[in-house]
């Protein structure tokens, strides 16, 4: 059975040809340049991937969790506050789409305000509204209907489904995720460009070798393969080292905790840790394509 | 003696009859121009299997250009060039590479891969054609001995003298057992004894049935060859193949 041409190229490349590899003289600086470029780009790619995945995770969490919670804020004279809060809880119990409703306790309110107003806050002396945390079912609440009912039964209540501040946060997180993927694309492009430059330099430095090989009957594919294999190997090794170091650096970042913010949550989770393993493979594929294109273009200019 | 040259200027050809059979290389009204100037004009020639040709002419007459056309390093700007019966204009790059495997070339400047030992350089045509030189080590060694480089098999090409380079180039040219051997001034850098030795190698190859074309302006070499083999002399002057088969 005849294999497709690109598969033949790849299998030929993987199989290698010791003699073909030897026809190209060892190259000094281009070898180091390719190794370094692939390593550095893979290192950066790990961070870009981690950023994308983390922001994606954040966006999903914000979208999902915040979309399912809402707050009912009841502002009323002190003597009516408890009655309105109780009425609101009763109303919520009979509202479709409410999974649970819970009054925020005075102690929880104290804890929430402490970072801004200090620990000795006289909560009783302040007109603090009553807060009810509402968790929605997957089907969600008819917000307009609920607001209409609240206006009739609990006039001091304001229903806040967080949409006002949730939307820009989710949008920002999604944009960060997009920027992360764009960075990955740019890193891949830069790596391809650098390998093309290094391969072109190597091809130019070996113009006489290539000419000699052509004149004794070497086919373009044979000559190109000698360069392609060399640069692909270097990119693979360089990117493997860079990806390993990048992954280690991400793993050593402070771990997320309850007080952790976005930066401490930067990293992979679960099967996501396998993603950096793909980076050397992608780097090798980019090197294969870039070197092959550069080599065949150079060879086409020779007789 | 029949002439395999179809040039109208050829004296031997005027006898009327041209040699029949399949030419290994055939030029039909071939011209080659470069940079607006015509270097070769209206060349017609059939190189028959087993023939022996000298190509003479003053420096810059176009001998090297002629040889480059024959092994397809250059393509004619007009006319028909057929190599092993295939028009070069219709050949793919792989076809050209395959054709070159059937033509051994000894270049004037003997290009080698300087990072590989002489033995590996000689075996290079086998390597690039996908054959394993290790499997033909005995033949390669025999060839290296035949050109008198047995003691230099492991040295790098820059360590060879001019004559040794010419012999190594000849060995590389014939390692694939090509049907045609083209040599461009193969004795240009060597003394008389060495040039005789190289000539003997080429004559021996011709006796094996190879077509030989030697570009040279060394008339003594041509005389020495004609004493041993039915060599034909072609002359390029004023961009044309003016004379063929003439006695010196």
PDB file of C-alpha atoms in Angstrom, chain A residues 43-281:
ATOM      1  CA  UNK A  43       9.036  28.558  28.052  1.00  0.00           C
ATOM      2  CA  UNK A  44       6.897  31.576  27.118  1.00  0.00           C
ATOM      3  CA  UNK A  45       4.302  29.326  25.493  1.00  0.00           C
ATOM      4  CA  UNK A  46       3.802  27.464  28.773  1.00  0.00           C
ATOM      5  CA  UNK A  47       3.010  30.765  30.525  1.00  0.00           C
ATOM      6  CA  UNK A  48       0.717  31.898  27.731  1.00  0.00           C
ATOM      7  CA  UNK A  49      -1.106  28.565  27.873  1.00  0.00           C
ATOM      8  CA  UNK A  50      -1.336  28.784  31.663  1.00  0.00           C
ATOM      9  CA  UNK A  51      -2.718  32.328  31.384  1.00  0.00           C
ATOM     10  CA  UNK A  52      -5.295  31.272  28.817  1.00  0.00           C
ATOM     11  CA  UNK A  53      -6.436  28.280  30.783  1.00  0.00           C
ATOM     12  CA  UNK A  54      -6.531  30.137  34.096  1.00  0.00           C
ATOM     13  CA  UNK A  55      -8.470  33.091  32.729  1.00  0.00           C
ATOM     14  CA  UNK A  56     -10.772  30.725  30.909  1.00  0.00           C
ATOM     15  CA  UNK A  57     -11.387  28.873  34.122  1.00  0.00           C
ATOM     16  CA  UNK A  58     -11.973  32.173  35.921  1.00  0.00           C
ATOM     17  CA  UNK A  59     -14.395  33.402  33.268  1.00  0.00           C
ATOM     18  CA  UNK A  60     -16.312  30.148  33.419  1.00  0.00           C
ATOM     19  CA  UNK A  61     -16.470  30.234  37.199  1.00  0.00           C
ATOM     20  CA  UNK A  62     -17.587  33.840  37.286  1.00  0.00           C
ATOM     21  CA  UNK A  63     -20.132  33.226  34.571  1.00  0.00           C
ATOM     22  CA  UNK A  64     -21.458  30.088  36.174  1.00  0.00           C
ATOM     23  CA  UNK A  65     -21.364  30.838  39.900  1.00  0.00           C
ATOM     24  CA  UNK A  66     -22.269  34.515  39.764  1.00  0.00           C
ATOM     25  CA  UNK A  67     -24.999  33.892  37.276  1.00  0.00           C
ATOM     26  CA  UNK A  68     -26.612  31.533  39.790  1.00  0.00           C
ATOM     27  CA  UNK A  69     -26.458  33.856  42.777  1.00  0.00           C
ATOM     28  CA  UNK A  70     -28.244  37.099  43.493  1.00  0.00           C
ATOM     29  CA  UNK A  71     -28.689  39.409  46.481  1.00  0.00           C
ATOM     30  CA  UNK A  72     -31.843  40.916  47.868  1.00  0.00           C
ATOM     31  CA  UNK A  73     -31.096  44.157  49.695  1.00  0.00           C
ATOM     32  CA  UNK A  74     -33.840  45.471  52.025  1.00  0.00           C
ATOM     33  CA  UNK A  75     -33.591  49.064  53.174  1.00  0.00           C
ATOM     34  CA  UNK A  76     -36.338  50.012  55.589  1.00  0.00           C
ATOM     35  CA  UNK A  77     -36.815  51.805  58.905  1.00  0.00           C
ATOM     36  CA  UNK A  78     -35.360  49.741  61.759  1.00  0.00           C
ATOM     37  CA  UNK A  79     -38.782  48.762  63.142  1.00  0.00           C
ATOM     38  CA  UNK A  80     -39.883  47.382  59.738  1.00  0.00           C
ATOM     39  CA  UNK A  81     -36.668  45.740  58.694  1.00  0.00           C
ATOM     40  CA  UNK A  82     -37.207  42.322  60.286  1.00  0.00           C
ATOM     41  CA  UNK A  83     -40.802  42.128  59.054  1.00  0.00           C
ATOM     42  CA  UNK A  84     -39.825  42.998  55.483  1.00  0.00           C
ATOM     43  CA  UNK A  85     -36.944  40.523  55.575  1.00  0.00           C
ATOM     44  CA  UNK A  86     -39.282  37.771  56.754  1.00  0.00           C
ATOM     45  CA  UNK A  87     -41.801  38.701  54.046  1.00  0.00           C
ATOM     46  CA  UNK A  88     -39.100  38.632  51.423  1.00  0.00           C
ATOM     47  CA  UNK A  89     -37.942  35.159  52.536  1.00  0.00           C
ATOM     48  CA  UNK A  90     -41.510  33.887  52.366  1.00  0.00           C
ATOM     49  CA  UNK A  91     -41.947  35.372  48.924  1.00  0.00           C
ATOM     50  CA  UNK A  92     -38.712  33.788  47.725  1.00  0.00           C
ATOM     51  CA  UNK A  93     -39.791  30.371  49.015  1.00  0.00           C
ATOM     52  CA  UNK A  94     -42.706  30.475  46.602  1.00  0.00           C
ATOM     53  CA  UNK A  95     -40.751  31.877  43.665  1.00  0.00           C
ATOM     54  CA  UNK A  96     -39.949  29.553  40.783  1.00  0.00           C
ATOM     55  CA  UNK A  97     -36.224  29.239  40.078  1.00  0.00           C
ATOM     56  CA  UNK A  98     -35.054  29.879  43.621  1.00  0.00           C
ATOM     57  CA  UNK A  99     -32.945  26.976  44.899  1.00  0.00           C
ATOM     58  CA  UNK A 100     -32.337  28.547  48.291  1.00  0.00           C
ATOM     59  CA  UNK A 101     -32.593  31.870  50.093  1.00  0.00           C
ATOM     60  CA  UNK A 102     -30.677  32.741  53.246  1.00  0.00           C
ATOM     61  CA  UNK A 103     -30.507  35.839  55.392  1.00  0.00           C
ATOM     62  CA  UNK A 104     -26.937  37.092  55.817  1.00  0.00           C
ATOM     63  CA  UNK A 105     -26.316  37.130  59.550  1.00  0.00           C
ATOM     64  CA  UNK A 106     -25.226  40.194  61.498  1.00  0.00           C
ATOM     65  CA  UNK A 107     -21.852  38.546  62.125  1.00  0.00           C
ATOM     66  CA  UNK A 108     -21.355  37.879  58.387  1.00  0.00           C
ATOM     67  CA  UNK A 109     -22.240  41.488  57.630  1.00  0.00           C
ATOM     68  CA  UNK A 110     -19.735  42.586  60.280  1.00  0.00           C
ATOM     69  CA  UNK A 111     -17.063  40.381  58.630  1.00  0.00           C
ATOM     70  CA  UNK A 112     -17.814  41.809  55.198  1.00  0.00           C
ATOM     71  CA  UNK A 113     -17.518  45.408  56.422  1.00  0.00           C
ATOM     72  CA  UNK A 114     -14.509  44.949  58.670  1.00  0.00           C
ATOM     73  CA  UNK A 115     -11.876  45.295  55.891  1.00  0.00           C
ATOM     74  CA  UNK A 116     -13.238  48.748  55.057  1.00  0.00           C
ATOM     75  CA  UNK A 117     -14.635  50.113  58.321  1.00  0.00           C
ATOM     76  CA  UNK A 118     -12.534  48.353  60.968  1.00  0.00           C
ATOM     77  CA  UNK A 119     -13.313  45.609  63.524  1.00  0.00           C
ATOM     78  CA  UNK A 120     -15.086  47.771  66.110  1.00  0.00           C
ATOM     79  CA  UNK A 121     -17.980  48.732  63.927  1.00  0.00           C
ATOM     80  CA  UNK A 122     -21.178  49.445  65.926  1.00  0.00           C
ATOM     81  CA  UNK A 123     -23.450  47.635  63.508  1.00  0.00           C
ATOM     82  CA  UNK A 124     -26.570  48.311  65.572  1.00  0.00           C
ATOM     83  CA  UNK A 125     -26.029  52.077  65.392  1.00  0.00           C
ATOM     84  CA  UNK A 126     -25.826  52.098  61.580  1.00  0.00           C
ATOM     85  CA  UNK A 127     -28.699  51.837  59.093  1.00  0.00           C
ATOM     86  CA  UNK A 128     -27.312  48.663  57.547  1.00  0.00           C
ATOM     87  CA  UNK A 129     -29.742  47.026  55.114  1.00  0.00           C
ATOM     88  CA  UNK A 130     -30.778  43.431  55.532  1.00  0.00           C
ATOM     89  CA  UNK A 131     -29.209  41.139  52.933  1.00  0.00           C
ATOM     90  CA  UNK A 132     -30.613  37.883  51.595  1.00  0.00           C
ATOM     91  CA  UNK A 133     -28.425  35.609  49.492  1.00  0.00           C
ATOM     92  CA  UNK A 134     -30.410  33.898  46.755  1.00  0.00           C
ATOM     93  CA  UNK A 135     -29.177  30.839  44.906  1.00  0.00           C
ATOM     94  CA  UNK A 136     -30.964  30.070  41.681  1.00  0.00           C
ATOM     95  CA  UNK A 137     -31.751  26.765  40.072  1.00  0.00           C
ATOM     96  CA  UNK A 138     -30.299  26.064  36.594  1.00  0.00           C
ATOM     97  CA  UNK A 139     -33.526  27.330  35.068  1.00  0.00           C
ATOM     98  CA  UNK A 140     -33.047  30.746  36.753  1.00  0.00           C
ATOM     99  CA  UNK A 141     -35.455  33.329  38.132  1.00  0.00           C
ATOM    100  CA  UNK A 142     -37.784  35.564  36.189  1.00  0.00           C
ATOM    101  CA  UNK A 143     -36.072  38.742  37.484  1.00  0.00           C
ATOM    102  CA  UNK A 144     -38.715  41.182  36.191  1.00  0.00           C
ATOM    103  CA  UNK A 145     -41.563  39.152  37.687  1.00  0.00           C
ATOM    104  CA  UNK A 146     -39.775  38.913  41.033  1.00  0.00           C
ATOM    105  CA  UNK A 147     -39.091  42.654  41.068  1.00  0.00           C
ATOM    106  CA  UNK A 148     -42.771  43.349  40.406  1.00  0.00           C
ATOM    107  CA  UNK A 149     -43.846  41.089  43.260  1.00  0.00           C
ATOM    108  CA  UNK A 150     -41.252  42.600  45.602  1.00  0.00           C
ATOM    109  CA  UNK A 151     -42.459  46.110  44.756  1.00  0.00           C
ATOM    110  CA  UNK A 152     -45.933  45.089  45.946  1.00  0.00           C
ATOM    111  CA  UNK A 153     -45.044  43.021  48.999  1.00  0.00           C
ATOM    112  CA  UNK A 154     -41.619  44.234  50.192  1.00  0.00           C
ATOM    113  CA  UNK A 155     -41.365  47.866  49.080  1.00  0.00           C
ATOM    114  CA  UNK A 156     -37.860  48.365  50.560  1.00  0.00           C
ATOM    115  CA  UNK A 157     -36.309  45.430  48.658  1.00  0.00           C
ATOM    116  CA  UNK A 158     -33.936  45.743  45.749  1.00  0.00           C
ATOM    117  CA  UNK A 159     -33.154  42.601  43.758  1.00  0.00           C
ATOM    118  CA  UNK A 160     -29.541  42.588  42.450  1.00  0.00           C
ATOM    119  CA  UNK A 161     -28.605  39.702  40.146  1.00  0.00           C
ATOM    120  CA  UNK A 162     -24.957  41.001  39.864  1.00  0.00           C
ATOM    121  CA  UNK A 163     -25.336  41.472  36.102  1.00  0.00           C
ATOM    122  CA  UNK A 164     -24.046  45.041  36.309  1.00  0.00           C
ATOM    123  CA  UNK A 165     -20.583  44.145  37.554  1.00  0.00           C
ATOM    124  CA  UNK A 166     -20.482  40.490  36.501  1.00  0.00           C
ATOM    125  CA  UNK A 167     -20.627  41.220  32.780  1.00  0.00           C
ATOM    126  CA  UNK A 168     -17.456  43.387  32.547  1.00  0.00           C
ATOM    127  CA  UNK A 169     -15.537  40.947  34.758  1.00  0.00           C
ATOM    128  CA  UNK A 170     -16.474  37.985  32.601  1.00  0.00           C
ATOM    129  CA  UNK A 171     -15.751  40.019  29.485  1.00  0.00           C
ATOM    130  CA  UNK A 172     -12.307  40.956  30.844  1.00  0.00           C
ATOM    131  CA  UNK A 173     -11.525  37.363  31.718  1.00  0.00           C
ATOM    132  CA  UNK A 174     -12.637  36.186  28.279  1.00  0.00           C
ATOM    133  CA  UNK A 175     -10.467  38.830  26.633  1.00  0.00           C
ATOM    134  CA  UNK A 176      -7.507  37.760  28.728  1.00  0.00           C
ATOM    135  CA  UNK A 177      -8.131  34.211  27.592  1.00  0.00           C
ATOM    136  CA  UNK A 178      -8.237  35.411  23.970  1.00  0.00           C
ATOM    137  CA  UNK A 179      -5.011  37.346  24.478  1.00  0.00           C
ATOM    138  CA  UNK A 180      -3.403  34.235  25.913  1.00  0.00           C
ATOM    139  CA  UNK A 181      -4.289  32.191  22.828  1.00  0.00           C
ATOM    140  CA  UNK A 182      -3.201  35.068  20.581  1.00  0.00           C
ATOM    141  CA  UNK A 183       0.130  35.110  22.440  1.00  0.00           C
ATOM    142  CA  UNK A 184       0.477  31.401  21.785  1.00  0.00           C
ATOM    143  CA  UNK A 185      -0.145  31.970  18.087  1.00  0.00           C
ATOM    144  CA  UNK A 186       2.388  34.803  18.009  1.00  0.00           C
ATOM    145  CA  UNK A 187       4.953  32.708  19.871  1.00  0.00           C
ATOM    146  CA  UNK A 188       4.448  29.906  17.339  1.00  0.00           C
ATOM    147  CA  UNK A 189       4.844  32.399  14.481  1.00  0.00           C
ATOM    148  CA  UNK A 190       7.986  33.931  15.962  1.00  0.00           C
ATOM    149  CA  UNK A 191       9.464  30.499  16.537  1.00  0.00           C
ATOM    150  CA  UNK A 192       8.717  29.578  12.914  1.00  0.00           C
ATOM    151  CA  UNK A 193      10.309  32.821  11.725  1.00  0.00           C
ATOM    152  CA  UNK A 194      13.432  32.323  13.847  1.00  0.00           C
ATOM    153  CA  UNK A 195      13.854  28.730  12.710  1.00  0.00           C
ATOM    154  CA  UNK A 196      13.347  29.828   9.101  1.00  0.00           C
ATOM    155  CA  UNK A 197      16.077  32.440   9.560  1.00  0.00           C
ATOM    156  CA  UNK A 198      18.427  29.932  11.176  1.00  0.00           C
ATOM    157  CA  UNK A 199      17.694  27.340   8.481  1.00  0.00           C
ATOM    158  CA  UNK A 200      18.202  29.923   5.719  1.00  0.00           C
ATOM    159  CA  UNK A 201      21.526  30.908   7.278  1.00  0.00           C
ATOM    160  CA  UNK A 202      22.566  27.257   7.419  1.00  0.00           C
ATOM    161  CA  UNK A 203      21.461  26.710   3.811  1.00  0.00           C
ATOM    162  CA  UNK A 204      23.370  29.796   2.648  1.00  0.00           C
ATOM    163  CA  UNK A 205      26.467  28.706   4.565  1.00  0.00           C
ATOM    164  CA  UNK A 206      26.241  25.292   2.900  1.00  0.00           C
ATOM    165  CA  UNK A 207      25.459  26.515  -0.629  1.00  0.00           C
ATOM    166  CA  UNK A 208      28.546  24.757  -2.002  1.00  0.00           C
ATOM    167  CA  UNK A 209      27.657  21.500  -0.296  1.00  0.00           C
ATOM    168  CA  UNK A 210      24.132  21.687  -1.708  1.00  0.00           C
ATOM    169  CA  UNK A 211      25.441  22.484  -5.182  1.00  0.00           C
ATOM    170  CA  UNK A 212      27.831  19.528  -5.036  1.00  0.00           C
ATOM    171  CA  UNK A 213      25.072  17.208  -3.880  1.00  0.00           C
ATOM    172  CA  UNK A 214      22.745  18.355  -6.672  1.00  0.00           C
ATOM    173  CA  UNK A 215      25.444  17.806  -9.271  1.00  0.00           C
ATOM    174  CA  UNK A 216      26.092  14.228  -8.199  1.00  0.00           C
ATOM    175  CA  UNK A 217      22.401  13.367  -8.466  1.00  0.00           C
ATOM    176  CA  UNK A 218      20.873  14.130  -5.072  1.00  0.00           C
ATOM    177  CA  UNK A 219      17.176  14.870  -5.231  1.00  0.00           C
ATOM    178  CA  UNK A 220      15.780  17.985  -3.563  1.00  0.00           C
ATOM    179  CA  UNK A 221      13.906  15.896  -1.014  1.00  0.00           C
ATOM    180  CA  UNK A 222      17.128  14.156   0.030  1.00  0.00           C
ATOM    181  CA  UNK A 223      19.009  17.425   0.537  1.00  0.00           C
ATOM    182  CA  UNK A 224      16.080  19.098   2.271  1.00  0.00           C
ATOM    183  CA  UNK A 225      15.664  16.099   4.573  1.00  0.00           C
ATOM    184  CA  UNK A 226      19.226  16.410   5.861  1.00  0.00           C
ATOM    185  CA  UNK A 227      18.494  19.979   6.998  1.00  0.00           C
ATOM    186  CA  UNK A 228      14.905  19.365   8.073  1.00  0.00           C
ATOM    187  CA  UNK A 229      15.819  16.472  10.335  1.00  0.00           C
ATOM    188  CA  UNK A 230      18.582  18.469  11.992  1.00  0.00           C
ATOM    189  CA  UNK A 231      16.446  21.544  12.680  1.00  0.00           C
ATOM    190  CA  UNK A 232      13.421  19.506  13.744  1.00  0.00           C
ATOM    191  CA  UNK A 233      15.524  17.616  16.267  1.00  0.00           C
ATOM    192  CA  UNK A 234      16.981  20.827  17.652  1.00  0.00           C
ATOM    193  CA  UNK A 235      13.571  22.474  17.935  1.00  0.00           C
ATOM    194  CA  UNK A 236      12.183  19.367  19.654  1.00  0.00           C
ATOM    195  CA  UNK A 237      15.020  19.214  22.173  1.00  0.00           C
ATOM    196  CA  UNK A 238      15.074  22.977  22.802  1.00  0.00           C
ATOM    197  CA  UNK A 239      11.304  23.152  23.205  1.00  0.00           C
ATOM    198  CA  UNK A 240      11.256  20.111  25.486  1.00  0.00           C
ATOM    199  CA  UNK A 241      13.782  21.785  27.797  1.00  0.00           C
ATOM    200  CA  UNK A 242      11.926  25.132  27.643  1.00  0.00           C
ATOM    201  CA  UNK A 243       8.531  23.524  28.243  1.00  0.00           C
ATOM    202  CA  UNK A 244       9.873  21.491  31.157  1.00  0.00           C
ATOM    203  CA  UNK A 245      11.364  24.591  32.793  1.00  0.00           C
ATOM    204  CA  UNK A 246       8.205  26.597  32.108  1.00  0.00           C
ATOM    205  CA  UNK A 247       5.991  23.893  33.615  1.00  0.00           C
ATOM    206  CA  UNK A 248       8.236  23.678  36.662  1.00  0.00           C
ATOM    207  CA  UNK A 249       8.048  27.462  37.095  1.00  0.00           C
ATOM    208  CA  UNK A 250       4.249  27.411  36.875  1.00  0.00           C
ATOM    209  CA  UNK A 251       4.092  24.524  39.324  1.00  0.00           C
ATOM    210  CA  UNK A 252       6.251  26.469  41.775  1.00  0.00           C
ATOM    211  CA  UNK A 253       3.977  29.535  41.728  1.00  0.00           C
ATOM    212  CA  UNK A 254       2.177  30.072  45.087  1.00  0.00           C
ATOM    213  CA  UNK A 255      -0.915  27.922  45.134  1.00  0.00           C
ATOM    214  CA  UNK A 256      -4.421  29.331  45.170  1.00  0.00           C
ATOM    215  CA  UNK A 257      -6.093  29.546  48.548  1.00  0.00           C
ATOM    216  CA  UNK A 258      -9.230  31.080  49.932  1.00  0.00           C
ATOM    217  CA  UNK A 259      -7.618  34.496  50.062  1.00  0.00           C
ATOM    218  CA  UNK A 260      -5.889  33.977  46.731  1.00  0.00           C
ATOM    219  CA  UNK A 261      -6.503  36.270  43.853  1.00  0.00           C
ATOM    220  CA  UNK A 262      -6.198  35.772  40.160  1.00  0.00           C
ATOM    221  CA  UNK A 263      -2.372  35.569  40.020  1.00  0.00           C
ATOM    222  CA  UNK A 264      -2.131  32.852  42.637  1.00  0.00           C
ATOM    223  CA  UNK A 265      -4.573  30.846  40.577  1.00  0.00           C
ATOM    224  CA  UNK A 266      -2.333  30.919  37.488  1.00  0.00           C
ATOM    225  CA  UNK A 267      -1.587  27.379  36.434  1.00  0.00           C
ATOM    226  CA  UNK A 268      -2.960  24.156  35.067  1.00  0.00           C
ATOM    227  CA  UNK A 269      -5.330  21.750  36.689  1.00  0.00           C
ATOM    228  CA  UNK A 270      -6.039  18.087  36.129  1.00  0.00           C
ATOM    229  CA  UNK A 271      -5.374  16.942  32.580  1.00  0.00           C
ATOM    230  CA  UNK A 272      -4.339  20.529  31.765  1.00  0.00           C
ATOM    231  CA  UNK A 273      -0.880  19.643  33.090  1.00  0.00           C
ATOM    232  CA  UNK A 274      -0.437  17.494  29.972  1.00  0.00           C
ATOM    233  CA  UNK A 275      -0.802  20.541  27.726  1.00  0.00           C
ATOM    234  CA  UNK A 276       2.865  21.636  28.028  1.00  0.00           C
ATOM    235  CA  UNK A 277       3.845  18.208  26.680  1.00  0.00           C
ATOM    236  CA  UNK A 278       2.241  19.195  23.379  1.00  0.00           C
ATOM    237  CA  UNK A 279       4.435  22.287  23.021  1.00  0.00           C
ATOM    238  CA  UNK A 280       7.638  20.439  21.930  1.00  0.00           C
ATOM    239  CA  UNK A 281       5.577  18.442  19.426  1.00  0.00           C
TER     240      UNK A 281
END
